[in-house]
Amino acid sequence: MMLLPKQSCKKVKGIVISCSFLLLSCAPKESLRVNLIPKPAYMEFSGGYLKVGSNQQTSKGESGSLTAVIDSELASGPEGYELVVTKQGITLRGGSEAGLFYGQQTLSQLLTPDGIPCGVIKDSPRFKYRGLHLDVSRHFFPKEEVMKLLDAMSYYKLNTLHLHLTDAGGWRVQIDKYPKLTTDVAFRTESDWRKWWDGHDRKYLPEGTPGAYGGYYTKDDIRKLVAYAAARHITILPEIEFPGHSEEVLVAYPELSCSGKPYQNGDFCIGNEQSIAFMNDVLDEIIELFPSEYIHIGGDEAGKQAWKTCPKCQALMKREGMQSVDELQSYMIHQAEEHLLSKGRRLIGWDEILEGGLAPEATVMSWRGEEGGIKAARMGHDVVMTPGNYMYFDFYQADPKTQPYAIGGYTPIKKVYSYNPAPSDSLTDGEIQHIMGVQANTWTEYIQTPEHLEYMMFPRALALAEIGWTPQEARSWKDFKPRMNAHIPVLQQMGLHPFTLSDELEVTMHVDTLKKQIEVMLDAEKYPEEIHYTTDGTIPTSLSALYEGAIIVKDSAYIKAALFKEGQLQGSPTEKKVDYHRGINKPIHYNSKLYKGYMAGGMNALLDGYRGGLTYLDGRWQGYLNDLDCVVDMEEMTDIHKVSIRFMQLTGPGVFQPGQVELFISGDGNNFTSCGIVPTTLSNTNPDLLFQEYTFNGDWKARYIQVKATEVNNGFIFADEIVIW
Ligand SMILES: [Zn+2]
């Protein structure tokens, strides 16, 4: 993607590089469209283009030049640059080699068939850590694919590739001292994760077994990758998992587990000194391979069960005066940090390393929401924000019905883009300084091929790049959307296989209780977009109303809306039932227990007019770990014709339909009469995302309306709204 031919550059005294650069003139042009991603901190275009041609084409024009200078005094810092394009040529000043490199990336994005637009760009990153994570354990990706990703990352100014090198899926990096890690547990019986992990033959196979699935990077592979990344100003951050997620290690070296037997444990036996020796030995070889200042030691999701009964672990706890097994985990992380610091490196780990006491200089990667990151920043530790709800690229990016199987979740590109890693409402200015940056994670349980990997990463990685680079106040979805659309063919030209964006529409609502109406807004990922809609539940056509602004609903509407291209409906229409119903904002009393983690809009969530979307994490679905039993007070005797409540089901994370819903009415709030029962019609073994609306029709007069939904699957039930007419 480099615009500037390297061989024509001359280095003078190590700081000034001058290149022959050919141009015709700065020809004025109208309707300038610059599609830079990430958007620079400052840019101003004066109009016109610097024409760039070959030697032959310059015969009748003047010739200009590119001057590239490293200026360590540059105000925008080492990764910053200043770019000036004029009729006389191009001047690029970089705060360091990295700054020059980023300036060149910007130049190559600026190149259009008309030339390079004349103007000034002053640019530097918002965060020094701009990371993309790749899990190569659950599925192995060859180094050629990693190089392809590094190319794309550098084009978008991402500077860290976090490689998740070890996990139950297989060990992926050669370690001389422990050869069995790659000869014995880098291959397995089955490629497909679900078949392997959930099947009864979950076994590793020796390297060379015919039909075995897996692979690993030799030390030579790693050196090549590290050099390839370094040439693009990218650091490869290696992750080796301790003490959990280590099933594969404990098959190769069962003596490091509490049971001492293979296929029994996922956590190292911390009471065994050999475990600490193994960790230090492996880290030594990792340090030798990877120049990264930070080394990631995992630290997430240790089961900790075996430690409770293991004599060695219990003896260590007793000796060190530990109160809980959390402190055992903390002990191992402390040992790792001490070892890394002694070698001049720094420790980074997932936010679970906060449990049982954080190692003194550890950096925290916050994945279970932002709370871990906020807590660590308040303690004065550096933090990389990578919360699952925004930053997981293994989550669905569109309606699951239209997508290849994924682990769950829902992080469409607009949601990703909306993330701000430095929440100024939760942290002081001083604490915010500890937010080192942002990262997106691509776990690969359900991602087997390079094509599928690229599909999950792109274009979401472009949103990530802009979050990491562009000042928060200079970012907006409206501005990003057209640029992101323009980059889809750019990604394809790089040989990548991006998701080409959804045909679905995003529906957002604003419930206005003063005007007693609901405003419904529609948005598309695609640009430019032509949206037609109906409000009576019929399929829209190109003759239906054109969406030009909020749709106002004062009673009931069944909105169906769709994207159109050249008169043709794209995909399937997006549907939303909208009711400014009679229960909105009425008092509600819960007889059953609420679950604090999923309060959605709070006590009023079921009567706020807001319907939920495709994920129970969208803040509209209220979740309960038991029956839902609530009473709505209509505040006066009211004629009721219809009551309905909707529940979601997604069995993977344990969200089920209630067994049944029963409706009661009362005039006095004491004596209730049943109006009927509606049972669920959905199977609790169907793994798809499903919804059921439980509707009661009748002709009642009542002040109080009671809804009872029974939880029968020992999981969650989630409802979004009780609609009362
Ligand atoms: Zn143990």
XYZ file of C-alpha atoms and ligand atoms in Angstrom:
726
model
C 0.000 0.000 0.000
C 3.063 2.212 0.024
C 2.760 5.138 -2.322
C 6.369 6.188 -2.113
C 8.943 4.070 -3.885
C 11.488 3.314 -1.178
C 14.386 2.772 -3.561
C 14.204 6.373 -4.770
C 14.589 7.783 -1.252
C 17.952 9.018 -0.043
C 18.803 9.258 3.602
C 20.902 12.271 4.516
C 22.522 12.325 7.953
C 19.866 9.919 9.112
C 17.185 12.555 9.366
C 16.376 14.045 5.997
C 14.965 11.860 3.287
C 14.383 13.413 -0.100
C 12.653 11.576 -2.871
C 12.177 12.431 -6.495
C 8.497 12.972 -6.894
C 6.757 13.745 -10.107
C 3.827 16.008 -10.658
C 2.135 18.047 -13.325
C 0.298 20.804 -11.521
C -2.123 21.592 -8.762
C -5.306 21.487 -10.820
C -8.440 22.905 -9.176
C -11.250 20.376 -8.758
C -14.707 20.615 -7.296
C -16.479 18.310 -4.802
C -13.412 17.061 -3.004
C -14.121 13.821 -1.178
C -11.378 12.693 1.154
C -11.889 9.272 2.705
C -9.139 9.057 5.298
C -9.423 6.364 7.995
C -8.561 7.064 10.722
C -9.630 10.666 10.350
C -6.698 13.006 11.078
C -6.736 15.268 14.114
C -6.560 18.322 11.826
C -6.902 18.677 8.090
C -7.634 21.488 5.723
C -7.719 21.259 1.961
C -7.088 24.331 -0.110
C -8.654 22.949 -3.288
C -7.076 21.325 -6.291
C -4.855 18.315 -6.738
C -1.179 17.655 -7.053
C -1.031 15.528 -10.163
C 1.142 12.492 -9.820
C 2.481 10.879 -12.965
C 5.250 8.762 -14.389
C 8.485 10.083 -15.938
C 7.010 9.935 -19.420
C 3.956 11.952 -18.414
C 5.916 14.832 -16.948
C 7.478 15.988 -20.189
C 5.237 19.028 -20.480
C 4.744 19.623 -16.754
C 6.936 20.779 -13.965
C 8.479 18.327 -11.580
C 8.136 18.530 -7.818
C 9.566 16.653 -4.940
C 8.759 14.973 -1.679
C 10.739 16.086 1.306
C 10.455 13.848 4.325
C 12.065 14.988 7.563
C 12.224 13.511 11.019
C 11.712 16.268 13.547
C 11.886 14.961 17.085
C 10.697 18.374 18.314
C 7.423 18.017 16.432
C 4.594 19.052 18.774
C 2.472 16.062 17.810
C 4.834 13.544 19.400
C 6.792 10.586 18.016
C 3.870 9.010 16.163
C 2.646 12.368 14.864
C 3.299 13.951 11.486
C 2.623 17.079 9.487
C 1.880 16.877 5.812
C 1.803 19.841 3.459
C 0.812 19.354 -0.174
C 1.334 22.410 -2.388
C 2.080 23.251 -6.008
C 5.764 23.027 -5.134
C 5.458 19.462 -3.879
C 4.992 17.560 -0.663
C 6.604 18.176 2.696
C 6.236 15.494 5.319
C 7.567 15.921 8.845
C 7.374 13.034 11.273
C 8.042 13.007 15.011
C 10.023 9.805 14.438
C 10.312 7.045 11.842
C 6.834 5.979 13.002
C 5.456 9.466 12.385
C 6.936 9.482 8.878
C 5.460 6.049 8.270
C 1.984 7.214 9.302
C 2.322 10.296 7.122
C 3.088 7.987 4.204
C 0.002 5.876 5.002
C -2.073 9.043 4.897
C -0.487 10.015 1.560
C -1.314 6.635 0.072
C -4.940 7.001 1.227
C -5.049 10.501 -0.263
C -3.987 9.377 -3.716
C -6.936 9.573 -6.099
C -7.108 9.249 -9.892
C -7.010 13.060 -9.915
C -3.839 13.182 -7.843
C -3.241 14.203 -4.235
C -5.449 16.982 -2.866
C -3.535 20.123 -1.879
C -3.758 20.986 1.789
C -2.356 20.633 5.275
C -2.716 17.746 7.737
C -1.445 17.883 11.315
C -1.990 14.555 12.941
C -1.161 12.392 15.928
C -2.846 9.489 17.705
C -5.237 9.862 20.631
C -3.868 6.663 22.232
C -0.421 5.119 22.120
C -1.849 1.560 22.216
C -4.075 0.665 19.244
C -4.465 -3.076 19.244
C -6.060 -5.913 17.365
C -6.133 -9.336 19.002
C -6.101 -12.674 17.235
C -6.709 -16.057 18.859
C -4.541 -18.577 16.993
C -5.156 -21.361 19.526
C -8.799 -22.283 18.905
C -8.004 -22.182 15.212
C -4.530 -21.844 13.776
C -3.799 -19.220 11.129
C -0.639 -19.521 9.036
C 1.949 -16.764 9.173
C 1.038 -15.597 5.654
C -2.432 -14.705 6.925
C -0.952 -12.892 9.912
C 1.236 -10.876 7.512
C -1.823 -9.957 5.469
C -3.474 -8.659 8.634
C -0.319 -6.717 9.546
C -0.439 -5.011 6.130
C -4.034 -3.961 6.672
C -3.360 -2.872 10.263
C -0.500 -0.624 9.206
C -2.642 0.993 6.505
C -5.060 2.028 9.265
C -2.338 2.991 11.782
C -3.030 0.199 14.270
C 0.202 -0.518 16.130
C -0.213 -3.682 18.224
C -1.101 -7.224 17.217
C -1.953 -9.270 20.295
C -1.397 -12.965 19.495
C -3.236 -15.368 21.797
C -0.704 -18.165 21.338
C -1.783 -20.757 23.882
C -5.090 -22.181 25.072
C -7.068 -25.407 25.143
C -7.321 -25.349 21.347
C -3.607 -26.076 21.010
C -0.166 -24.637 21.829
C 1.108 -22.513 18.917
C 4.715 -21.486 19.512
C 7.848 -23.612 19.554
C 9.542 -23.769 22.977
C 12.903 -25.583 22.970
C 12.883 -26.551 26.624
C 9.403 -28.100 26.435
C 9.232 -29.751 22.993
C 6.056 -31.697 23.788
C 4.095 -28.420 23.682
C 4.327 -28.520 19.901
C 4.965 -32.208 19.177
C 2.096 -33.423 21.406
C -0.531 -30.720 21.886
C -0.458 -28.424 18.836
C -2.702 -30.793 16.874
C -6.090 -32.288 17.688
C -8.636 -34.797 16.472
C -11.121 -32.356 14.981
C -10.986 -28.955 13.304
C -14.566 -27.892 14.048
C -14.578 -26.416 17.545
C -18.080 -27.481 18.499
C -17.501 -31.065 17.399
C -14.160 -31.189 19.180
C -14.906 -29.294 22.381
C -18.386 -30.716 22.981
C -17.661 -34.146 21.551
C -16.590 -37.224 23.480
C -13.273 -37.512 21.647
C -11.671 -34.249 22.750
C -8.061 -35.338 22.333
C -4.753 -33.915 21.104
C -2.734 -35.818 18.526
C 1.030 -36.028 17.960
C 2.450 -33.848 15.189
C 2.431 -35.764 11.916
C -0.656 -37.867 12.684
C -2.566 -38.198 9.391
C -5.719 -36.067 9.435
C -4.771 -34.206 12.622
C -5.830 -30.553 12.747
C -3.576 -27.797 14.067
C -0.204 -26.158 13.638
C 2.300 -23.889 15.318
C 4.828 -21.186 14.582
C 8.453 -22.222 14.611
C 10.918 -19.798 16.159
C 11.948 -18.833 12.662
C 8.298 -18.096 11.765
C 8.002 -15.856 14.807
C 11.209 -13.976 13.948
C 9.864 -13.367 10.429
C 6.518 -12.157 11.788
C 8.151 -9.882 14.343
C 10.389 -8.339 11.662
C 7.486 -7.961 9.236
C 5.460 -6.216 11.935
C 8.365 -3.993 13.012
C 8.822 -2.776 9.434
C 5.216 -1.561 9.705
C 5.673 -0.017 13.160
C 3.578 -2.761 14.733
C 4.478 -4.543 17.954
C 3.445 -8.165 18.325
C 2.250 -8.700 21.890
C 2.554 -12.410 22.729
C 0.118 -13.993 25.174
C 0.918 -17.152 27.111
C -1.922 -18.225 29.419
C -1.346 -18.681 33.163
C -2.737 -20.149 35.356
C -6.045 -21.056 33.610
C -6.894 -21.941 29.991
C -3.985 -24.380 30.069
C -5.663 -27.716 29.273
C -3.173 -28.435 26.482
C -0.071 -27.841 28.631
C -1.425 -30.158 31.310
C -1.900 -32.938 28.753
C 1.713 -32.593 27.579
C 3.040 -32.126 31.126
C 0.380 -33.563 33.508
C 2.785 -33.313 36.444
C 2.081 -29.542 36.416
C -1.619 -30.087 37.237
C -3.188 -30.681 40.635
C -4.367 -34.198 39.695
C -1.084 -35.138 38.022
C -3.114 -36.803 35.247
C -3.734 -35.674 31.657
C -7.187 -34.457 30.562
C -8.215 -33.634 34.138
C -7.399 -29.972 34.755
C -7.341 -26.610 33.022
C -5.363 -24.723 35.689
C -1.725 -25.115 36.643
C -1.033 -26.498 40.132
C 0.336 -23.358 41.735
C 1.487 -25.260 44.825
C 3.926 -27.158 42.599
C 7.216 -25.255 42.254
C 7.718 -26.895 38.858
C 4.751 -24.862 37.543
C 6.507 -21.598 38.387
C 9.743 -22.934 36.858
C 7.847 -23.890 33.684
C 6.318 -20.415 33.501
C 9.663 -18.668 33.907
C 11.379 -20.930 31.364
C 8.649 -20.380 28.766
C 8.630 -16.622 29.394
C 12.417 -16.572 28.891
C 12.113 -18.078 25.421
C 9.158 -15.767 24.625
C 11.189 -12.721 25.694
C 14.007 -13.830 23.442
C 11.622 -14.043 20.467
C 9.448 -10.988 21.007
C 10.934 -7.519 21.574
C 7.585 -6.251 22.933
C 7.967 -4.249 26.164
C 4.799 -5.949 27.412
C 4.299 -9.686 27.758
C 0.708 -10.910 28.200
C 0.299 -13.673 30.768
C -3.454 -14.263 30.320
C -4.805 -14.629 33.826
C -8.446 -14.995 32.781
C -11.124 -17.455 33.758
C -9.142 -19.818 35.958
C -11.560 -22.420 37.352
C -9.691 -22.521 40.700
C -11.688 -25.621 41.780
C -8.863 -28.170 41.978
C -6.804 -25.761 44.114
C -9.354 -26.057 46.930
C -8.564 -29.730 47.562
C -5.016 -30.083 46.184
C -2.537 -30.799 49.035
C 0.268 -28.836 47.308
C -1.906 -25.799 46.682
C -3.336 -25.949 50.193
C 0.176 -26.210 51.651
C 1.253 -23.092 49.734
C -1.821 -21.209 50.935
C -1.040 -22.181 54.510
C 2.636 -21.254 54.192
C 1.836 -17.834 52.698
C -1.159 -17.184 54.977
C -3.592 -16.936 52.066
C -7.314 -16.710 52.817
C -8.771 -17.631 49.416
C -7.793 -19.387 46.175
C -7.933 -15.977 44.454
C -4.688 -15.279 46.261
C -3.135 -18.367 44.669
C -3.826 -16.902 41.231
C -2.461 -13.571 42.416
C 0.655 -15.376 43.726
C 1.427 -16.836 40.303
C 0.854 -13.484 38.561
C 3.157 -11.779 41.073
C 5.827 -14.395 40.319
C 5.378 -13.753 36.589
C 5.703 -10.009 37.063
C 8.815 -10.299 39.201
C 10.405 -12.492 36.538
C 9.442 -10.207 33.657
C 10.654 -7.094 35.470
C 13.989 -8.793 36.151
C 14.346 -9.152 32.360
C 13.332 -5.555 31.669
C 9.827 -6.396 30.504
C 6.383 -5.502 31.806
C 3.381 -7.663 32.595
C -0.059 -7.230 31.089
C -3.038 -9.502 31.786
C -6.833 -9.790 31.565
C -8.806 -8.026 34.279
C -9.091 -11.140 36.458
C -5.523 -10.394 37.569
C -7.177 -7.839 39.868
C -8.597 -10.726 41.920
C -6.644 -11.576 45.011
C -4.418 -8.498 44.697
C -2.902 -6.915 41.598
C 0.821 -7.253 40.908
C 2.519 -3.922 41.698
C 3.298 -2.715 38.170
C 0.833 -4.770 36.149
C -1.128 -3.358 33.231
C -4.734 -4.500 32.938
C -6.664 -5.413 29.814
C -10.323 -4.881 30.696
C -12.586 -7.302 28.840
C -15.469 -7.994 31.254
C -16.931 -4.564 30.653
C -15.033 -1.437 31.647
C -15.231 -1.888 35.407
C -11.913 -3.729 35.748
C -10.196 -1.037 33.692
C -11.746 1.771 35.697
C -10.802 0.100 38.962
C -7.197 -0.454 37.819
C -6.869 3.126 36.516
C -8.079 4.427 39.878
C -5.383 2.304 41.519
C -2.817 3.995 39.273
C -2.276 1.070 36.884
C -2.168 1.414 33.116
C -5.126 0.000 31.242
C -6.095 -1.166 27.775
C -9.850 -1.076 27.260
C -11.351 -3.992 25.352
C -14.879 -4.464 26.733
C -16.799 -7.367 25.238
C -19.991 -5.423 24.554
C -18.200 -3.185 22.080
C -14.858 -4.684 21.215
C -15.446 -8.365 20.492
C -15.150 -9.090 16.797
C -16.217 -12.709 17.274
C -19.713 -11.396 18.128
C -22.408 -11.126 15.472
C -22.210 -8.002 13.333
C -25.748 -8.302 11.950
C -28.926 -10.295 12.599
C -27.729 -13.838 13.421
C -30.248 -15.227 10.912
C -28.161 -13.722 8.113
C -24.727 -14.581 9.499
C -22.387 -17.546 9.887
C -22.557 -19.140 13.338
C -20.873 -17.018 16.007
C -20.327 -17.205 19.736
C -23.265 -14.846 20.383
C -23.324 -11.171 21.301
C -24.047 -8.354 18.913
C -21.461 -5.739 17.982
C -22.428 -4.197 14.635
C -19.969 -1.607 13.366
C -22.033 1.341 14.603
C -21.940 -0.089 18.132
C -18.187 -0.621 17.875
C -17.715 2.917 16.590
C -19.755 4.379 19.466
C -17.204 3.218 22.033
C -15.122 5.784 23.922
C -12.236 4.108 25.809
C -11.665 7.059 28.146
C -14.936 7.624 30.019
C -14.541 11.112 31.482
C -17.695 10.666 33.566
C -16.105 7.758 35.477
C -12.478 8.879 35.719
C -10.661 12.031 36.712
C -8.256 13.703 34.275
C -5.365 12.134 36.159
C -6.889 8.659 36.054
C -7.650 8.985 32.348
C -3.896 9.274 31.735
C -3.726 5.588 32.667
C -5.949 4.592 29.718
C -3.182 3.500 27.375
C -5.517 2.634 24.568
C -8.006 0.310 23.041
C -8.107 -3.139 21.507
C -10.595 -5.370 19.720
C -10.511 -9.119 20.315
C -11.110 -11.835 17.753
C -11.597 -15.161 19.490
C -11.753 -17.951 16.960
C -13.786 -20.837 18.404
C -16.161 -20.525 15.452
C -13.793 -18.967 12.924
C -11.951 -21.624 10.935
C -10.745 -20.026 7.715
C -8.776 -16.879 6.824
C -11.752 -15.677 4.757
C -14.095 -15.969 7.717
C -11.536 -14.299 9.985
C -11.265 -11.307 7.648
C -15.057 -11.178 7.391
C -15.326 -10.852 11.171
C -12.493 -8.327 11.490
C -13.290 -6.004 8.604
C -14.621 -3.413 8.358
C -15.066 -3.375 12.162
C -11.290 -2.925 12.538
C -11.654 0.428 10.732
C -13.959 1.642 13.511
C -11.378 0.409 16.016
C -8.603 2.269 14.183
C -10.497 5.533 14.327
C -11.393 5.094 18.017
C -7.713 4.579 18.774
C -6.399 7.438 16.662
C -8.902 10.263 16.184
C -9.740 12.796 18.921
C -13.123 11.927 20.455
C -14.589 15.328 19.574
C -13.665 14.862 15.901
C -15.503 11.555 15.619
C -19.079 10.990 14.513
C -20.854 8.011 12.995
C -22.470 10.238 10.382
C -19.048 11.343 9.199
C -17.460 7.889 9.471
C -20.199 6.017 7.592
C -19.529 7.319 4.054
C -15.756 6.948 4.514
C -16.134 3.414 5.827
C -18.329 2.541 2.845
C -15.687 3.934 0.500
C -13.085 1.660 2.108
C -14.948 -1.616 1.467
C -13.520 -1.850 -2.096
C -10.128 -0.751 -0.736
C -10.163 -3.721 1.647
C -11.156 -5.994 -1.220
C -8.271 -4.669 -3.316
C -5.957 -5.673 -0.470
C -7.190 -9.216 -1.010
C -9.267 -9.183 2.173
C -12.794 -10.565 2.461
C -14.681 -7.940 4.459
C -18.328 -8.091 5.497
C -19.918 -5.884 2.837
C -22.283 -4.325 5.386
C -25.795 -5.146 6.432
C -29.031 -4.620 4.534
C -30.789 -4.387 7.880
C -31.766 -1.082 9.379
C -31.093 0.103 12.866
C -34.254 1.266 14.610
C -33.977 3.641 17.540
C -36.811 5.197 19.481
C -37.378 8.263 21.554
C -40.378 8.087 23.871
C -41.695 11.601 24.477
C -44.051 11.490 27.466
C -44.868 15.199 27.206
C -46.069 15.004 23.612
C -47.315 11.454 24.276
C -45.642 10.088 21.187
C -42.749 7.917 20.087
C -40.257 9.093 17.499
C -38.747 6.270 15.462
C -35.400 6.773 13.738
C -33.988 4.510 11.028
C -30.353 4.198 10.045
C -28.371 2.017 7.660
C -24.735 0.944 7.574
C -24.701 1.380 3.824
C -24.200 4.755 2.210
C -25.802 6.392 0.362
C -29.041 4.859 1.577
C -32.596 4.937 0.248
C -35.089 3.731 2.866
C -38.806 3.166 2.307
C -41.225 2.150 5.051
C -44.804 1.325 5.979
C -46.509 1.637 9.368
C -49.242 -0.988 8.897
C -47.086 -4.085 8.780
C -47.152 -4.444 4.995
C -43.979 -5.035 2.985
C -42.594 -1.704 1.779
C -42.045 -1.059 -1.922
C -40.132 1.684 -3.699
C -43.447 3.569 -3.777
C -43.876 3.462 0.017
C -43.008 6.494 2.117
C -39.369 7.587 1.775
C -37.622 7.892 5.111
C -36.405 11.459 5.530
C -36.580 11.947 9.273
C -38.140 10.565 12.456
C -41.448 8.713 12.085
C -43.922 9.971 14.707
C -46.158 7.351 16.357
C -48.968 8.524 18.633
C -50.726 5.166 19.083
C -49.745 1.854 17.460
C -47.590 1.222 14.447
C -46.114 -1.872 12.966
C -43.182 -0.438 11.093
C -41.564 -2.342 8.272
C -38.673 -0.589 6.575
C -36.073 -1.622 4.032
C -33.154 -0.413 1.983
C -33.766 0.019 -1.732
C -31.313 0.091 -4.566
C -32.477 0.986 -8.074
C -36.070 0.298 -7.038
C -35.257 -3.135 -5.603
C -35.740 -4.085 -1.966
C -32.453 -5.227 -0.387
C -32.442 -8.090 2.113
C -35.556 -8.486 4.220
C -37.456 -5.614 5.830
C -36.612 -4.592 9.375
C -39.650 -4.743 11.648
C -40.554 -2.922 14.818
C -43.814 -2.778 16.728
C -44.207 0.613 18.348
C -46.926 1.459 20.847
C -47.495 4.629 22.751
C -49.772 2.468 24.912
C -51.841 3.216 27.978
C -49.452 1.625 30.421
C -46.554 3.958 29.623
C -45.119 5.529 32.765
C -47.772 3.961 35.041
C -46.562 2.805 38.485
C -45.395 -0.809 38.641
C -44.876 -2.999 41.690
C -42.790 -6.170 41.611
C -43.854 -9.103 43.790
C -40.839 -11.043 42.502
C -37.154 -10.372 42.932
C -35.360 -8.249 40.350
C -31.863 -9.080 39.137
C -29.551 -6.091 39.532
C -27.338 -6.973 36.552
C -30.144 -6.649 33.990
C -32.407 -3.807 35.092
C -32.615 -2.319 31.571
C -34.324 1.060 32.022
C -34.713 0.517 35.791
C -37.956 -0.090 37.702
C -39.929 1.424 34.852
C -38.320 -0.678 32.085
C -41.437 -2.710 31.265
C -43.588 0.411 30.848
C -41.237 2.871 29.168
C -42.301 2.323 25.554
C -38.837 1.062 24.542
C -38.717 -2.348 22.889
C -35.617 -4.506 22.976
C -33.483 -5.433 19.998
C -31.448 -8.497 19.049
C -29.377 -8.716 22.208
C -30.328 -8.809 25.877
C -27.355 -6.518 26.458
C -28.917 -3.543 24.678
C -30.289 -2.023 27.869
C -33.920 -2.583 26.881
C -34.379 -6.167 28.081
C -35.037 -6.692 31.778
C -33.739 -10.043 33.035
C -34.883 -12.239 35.922
C -33.368 -15.348 37.470
C -36.765 -16.413 38.789
C -40.482 -15.878 38.024
C -41.572 -12.416 36.977
C -44.595 -11.305 39.007
C -45.571 -7.653 38.705
C -48.632 -5.435 39.105
C -49.310 -2.330 37.003
C -51.467 0.380 38.543
C -53.508 2.184 35.831
C -54.359 4.760 38.552
C -58.097 4.602 37.764
C -60.666 2.062 36.586
C -59.834 1.556 32.914
C -61.309 -0.325 29.965
C -58.688 -2.869 28.909
C -58.837 -4.718 25.567
C -55.439 -6.155 25.110
C -52.347 -6.903 27.190
C -49.146 -8.399 25.815
C -45.610 -9.079 27.000
C -42.678 -10.333 24.944
C -39.786 -12.579 26.012
C -36.523 -13.427 24.284
C -34.732 -16.783 24.090
C -31.070 -17.521 23.477
C -30.217 -20.841 25.102
C -26.414 -20.539 24.680
C -25.987 -18.015 27.514
C -28.972 -19.530 29.405
C -31.830 -17.245 28.360
C -35.156 -19.104 28.018
C -38.840 -18.515 27.501
C -41.021 -18.694 30.592
C -43.100 -21.877 30.818
C -46.246 -19.757 30.687
C -47.598 -16.275 31.270
C -50.788 -15.654 33.238
C -52.755 -12.397 33.332
C -54.855 -11.214 36.284
C -56.963 -8.085 36.794
C -58.259 -6.365 39.890
C -60.328 -3.348 40.799
C -59.011 -2.931 44.346
C -55.492 -4.353 44.221
C -56.374 -7.162 46.632
C -58.710 -9.503 44.789
C -57.332 -10.591 41.424
C -59.145 -12.593 38.741
C -57.297 -14.675 36.179
C -57.892 -13.683 32.560
C -56.117 -16.703 31.109
C -52.813 -18.445 30.571
C -50.637 -18.427 27.475
C -48.005 -21.201 27.380
C -44.738 -20.961 25.472
C -44.711 -22.509 22.023
C -40.906 -22.526 21.701
C -38.630 -25.463 22.446
C -36.017 -24.888 25.151
C -33.499 -26.842 23.077
C -33.693 -24.595 20.003
C -30.347 -22.718 19.996
C -31.574 -19.881 17.721
C -32.371 -16.363 18.861
C -36.154 -16.497 19.331
C -38.918 -14.237 20.577
C -42.457 -14.952 21.742
C -45.176 -12.426 22.413
C -47.774 -13.525 24.981
C -51.018 -11.728 24.087
C -54.299 -11.571 26.002
C -57.413 -10.177 24.261
C -60.613 -9.404 26.135
C -63.015 -6.782 27.357
C -62.149 -5.947 30.942
C -62.580 -3.088 33.361
C -59.813 -2.869 35.938
C -57.389 -0.609 37.739
C -54.680 -3.210 38.448
C -53.100 -5.565 35.913
C -50.934 -8.415 37.169
C -48.558 -10.369 34.932
C -46.998 -13.641 36.127
C -44.366 -15.388 34.011
C -42.910 -18.627 35.354
C -39.239 -19.471 34.979
C -38.903 -23.235 34.403
C -35.439 -23.807 32.868
C -33.183 -22.762 35.716
C -31.875 -19.868 33.673
C -32.805 -16.282 32.853
C -36.024 -14.933 31.387
C -35.892 -11.540 29.649
C -38.870 -9.245 28.874
C -38.824 -5.842 27.184
C -42.298 -4.299 27.540
C -45.808 -4.874 28.832
C -48.120 -3.323 26.250
C -51.557 -2.337 27.517
C -54.447 -1.200 25.327
Zn -2.399 -27.892 43.105
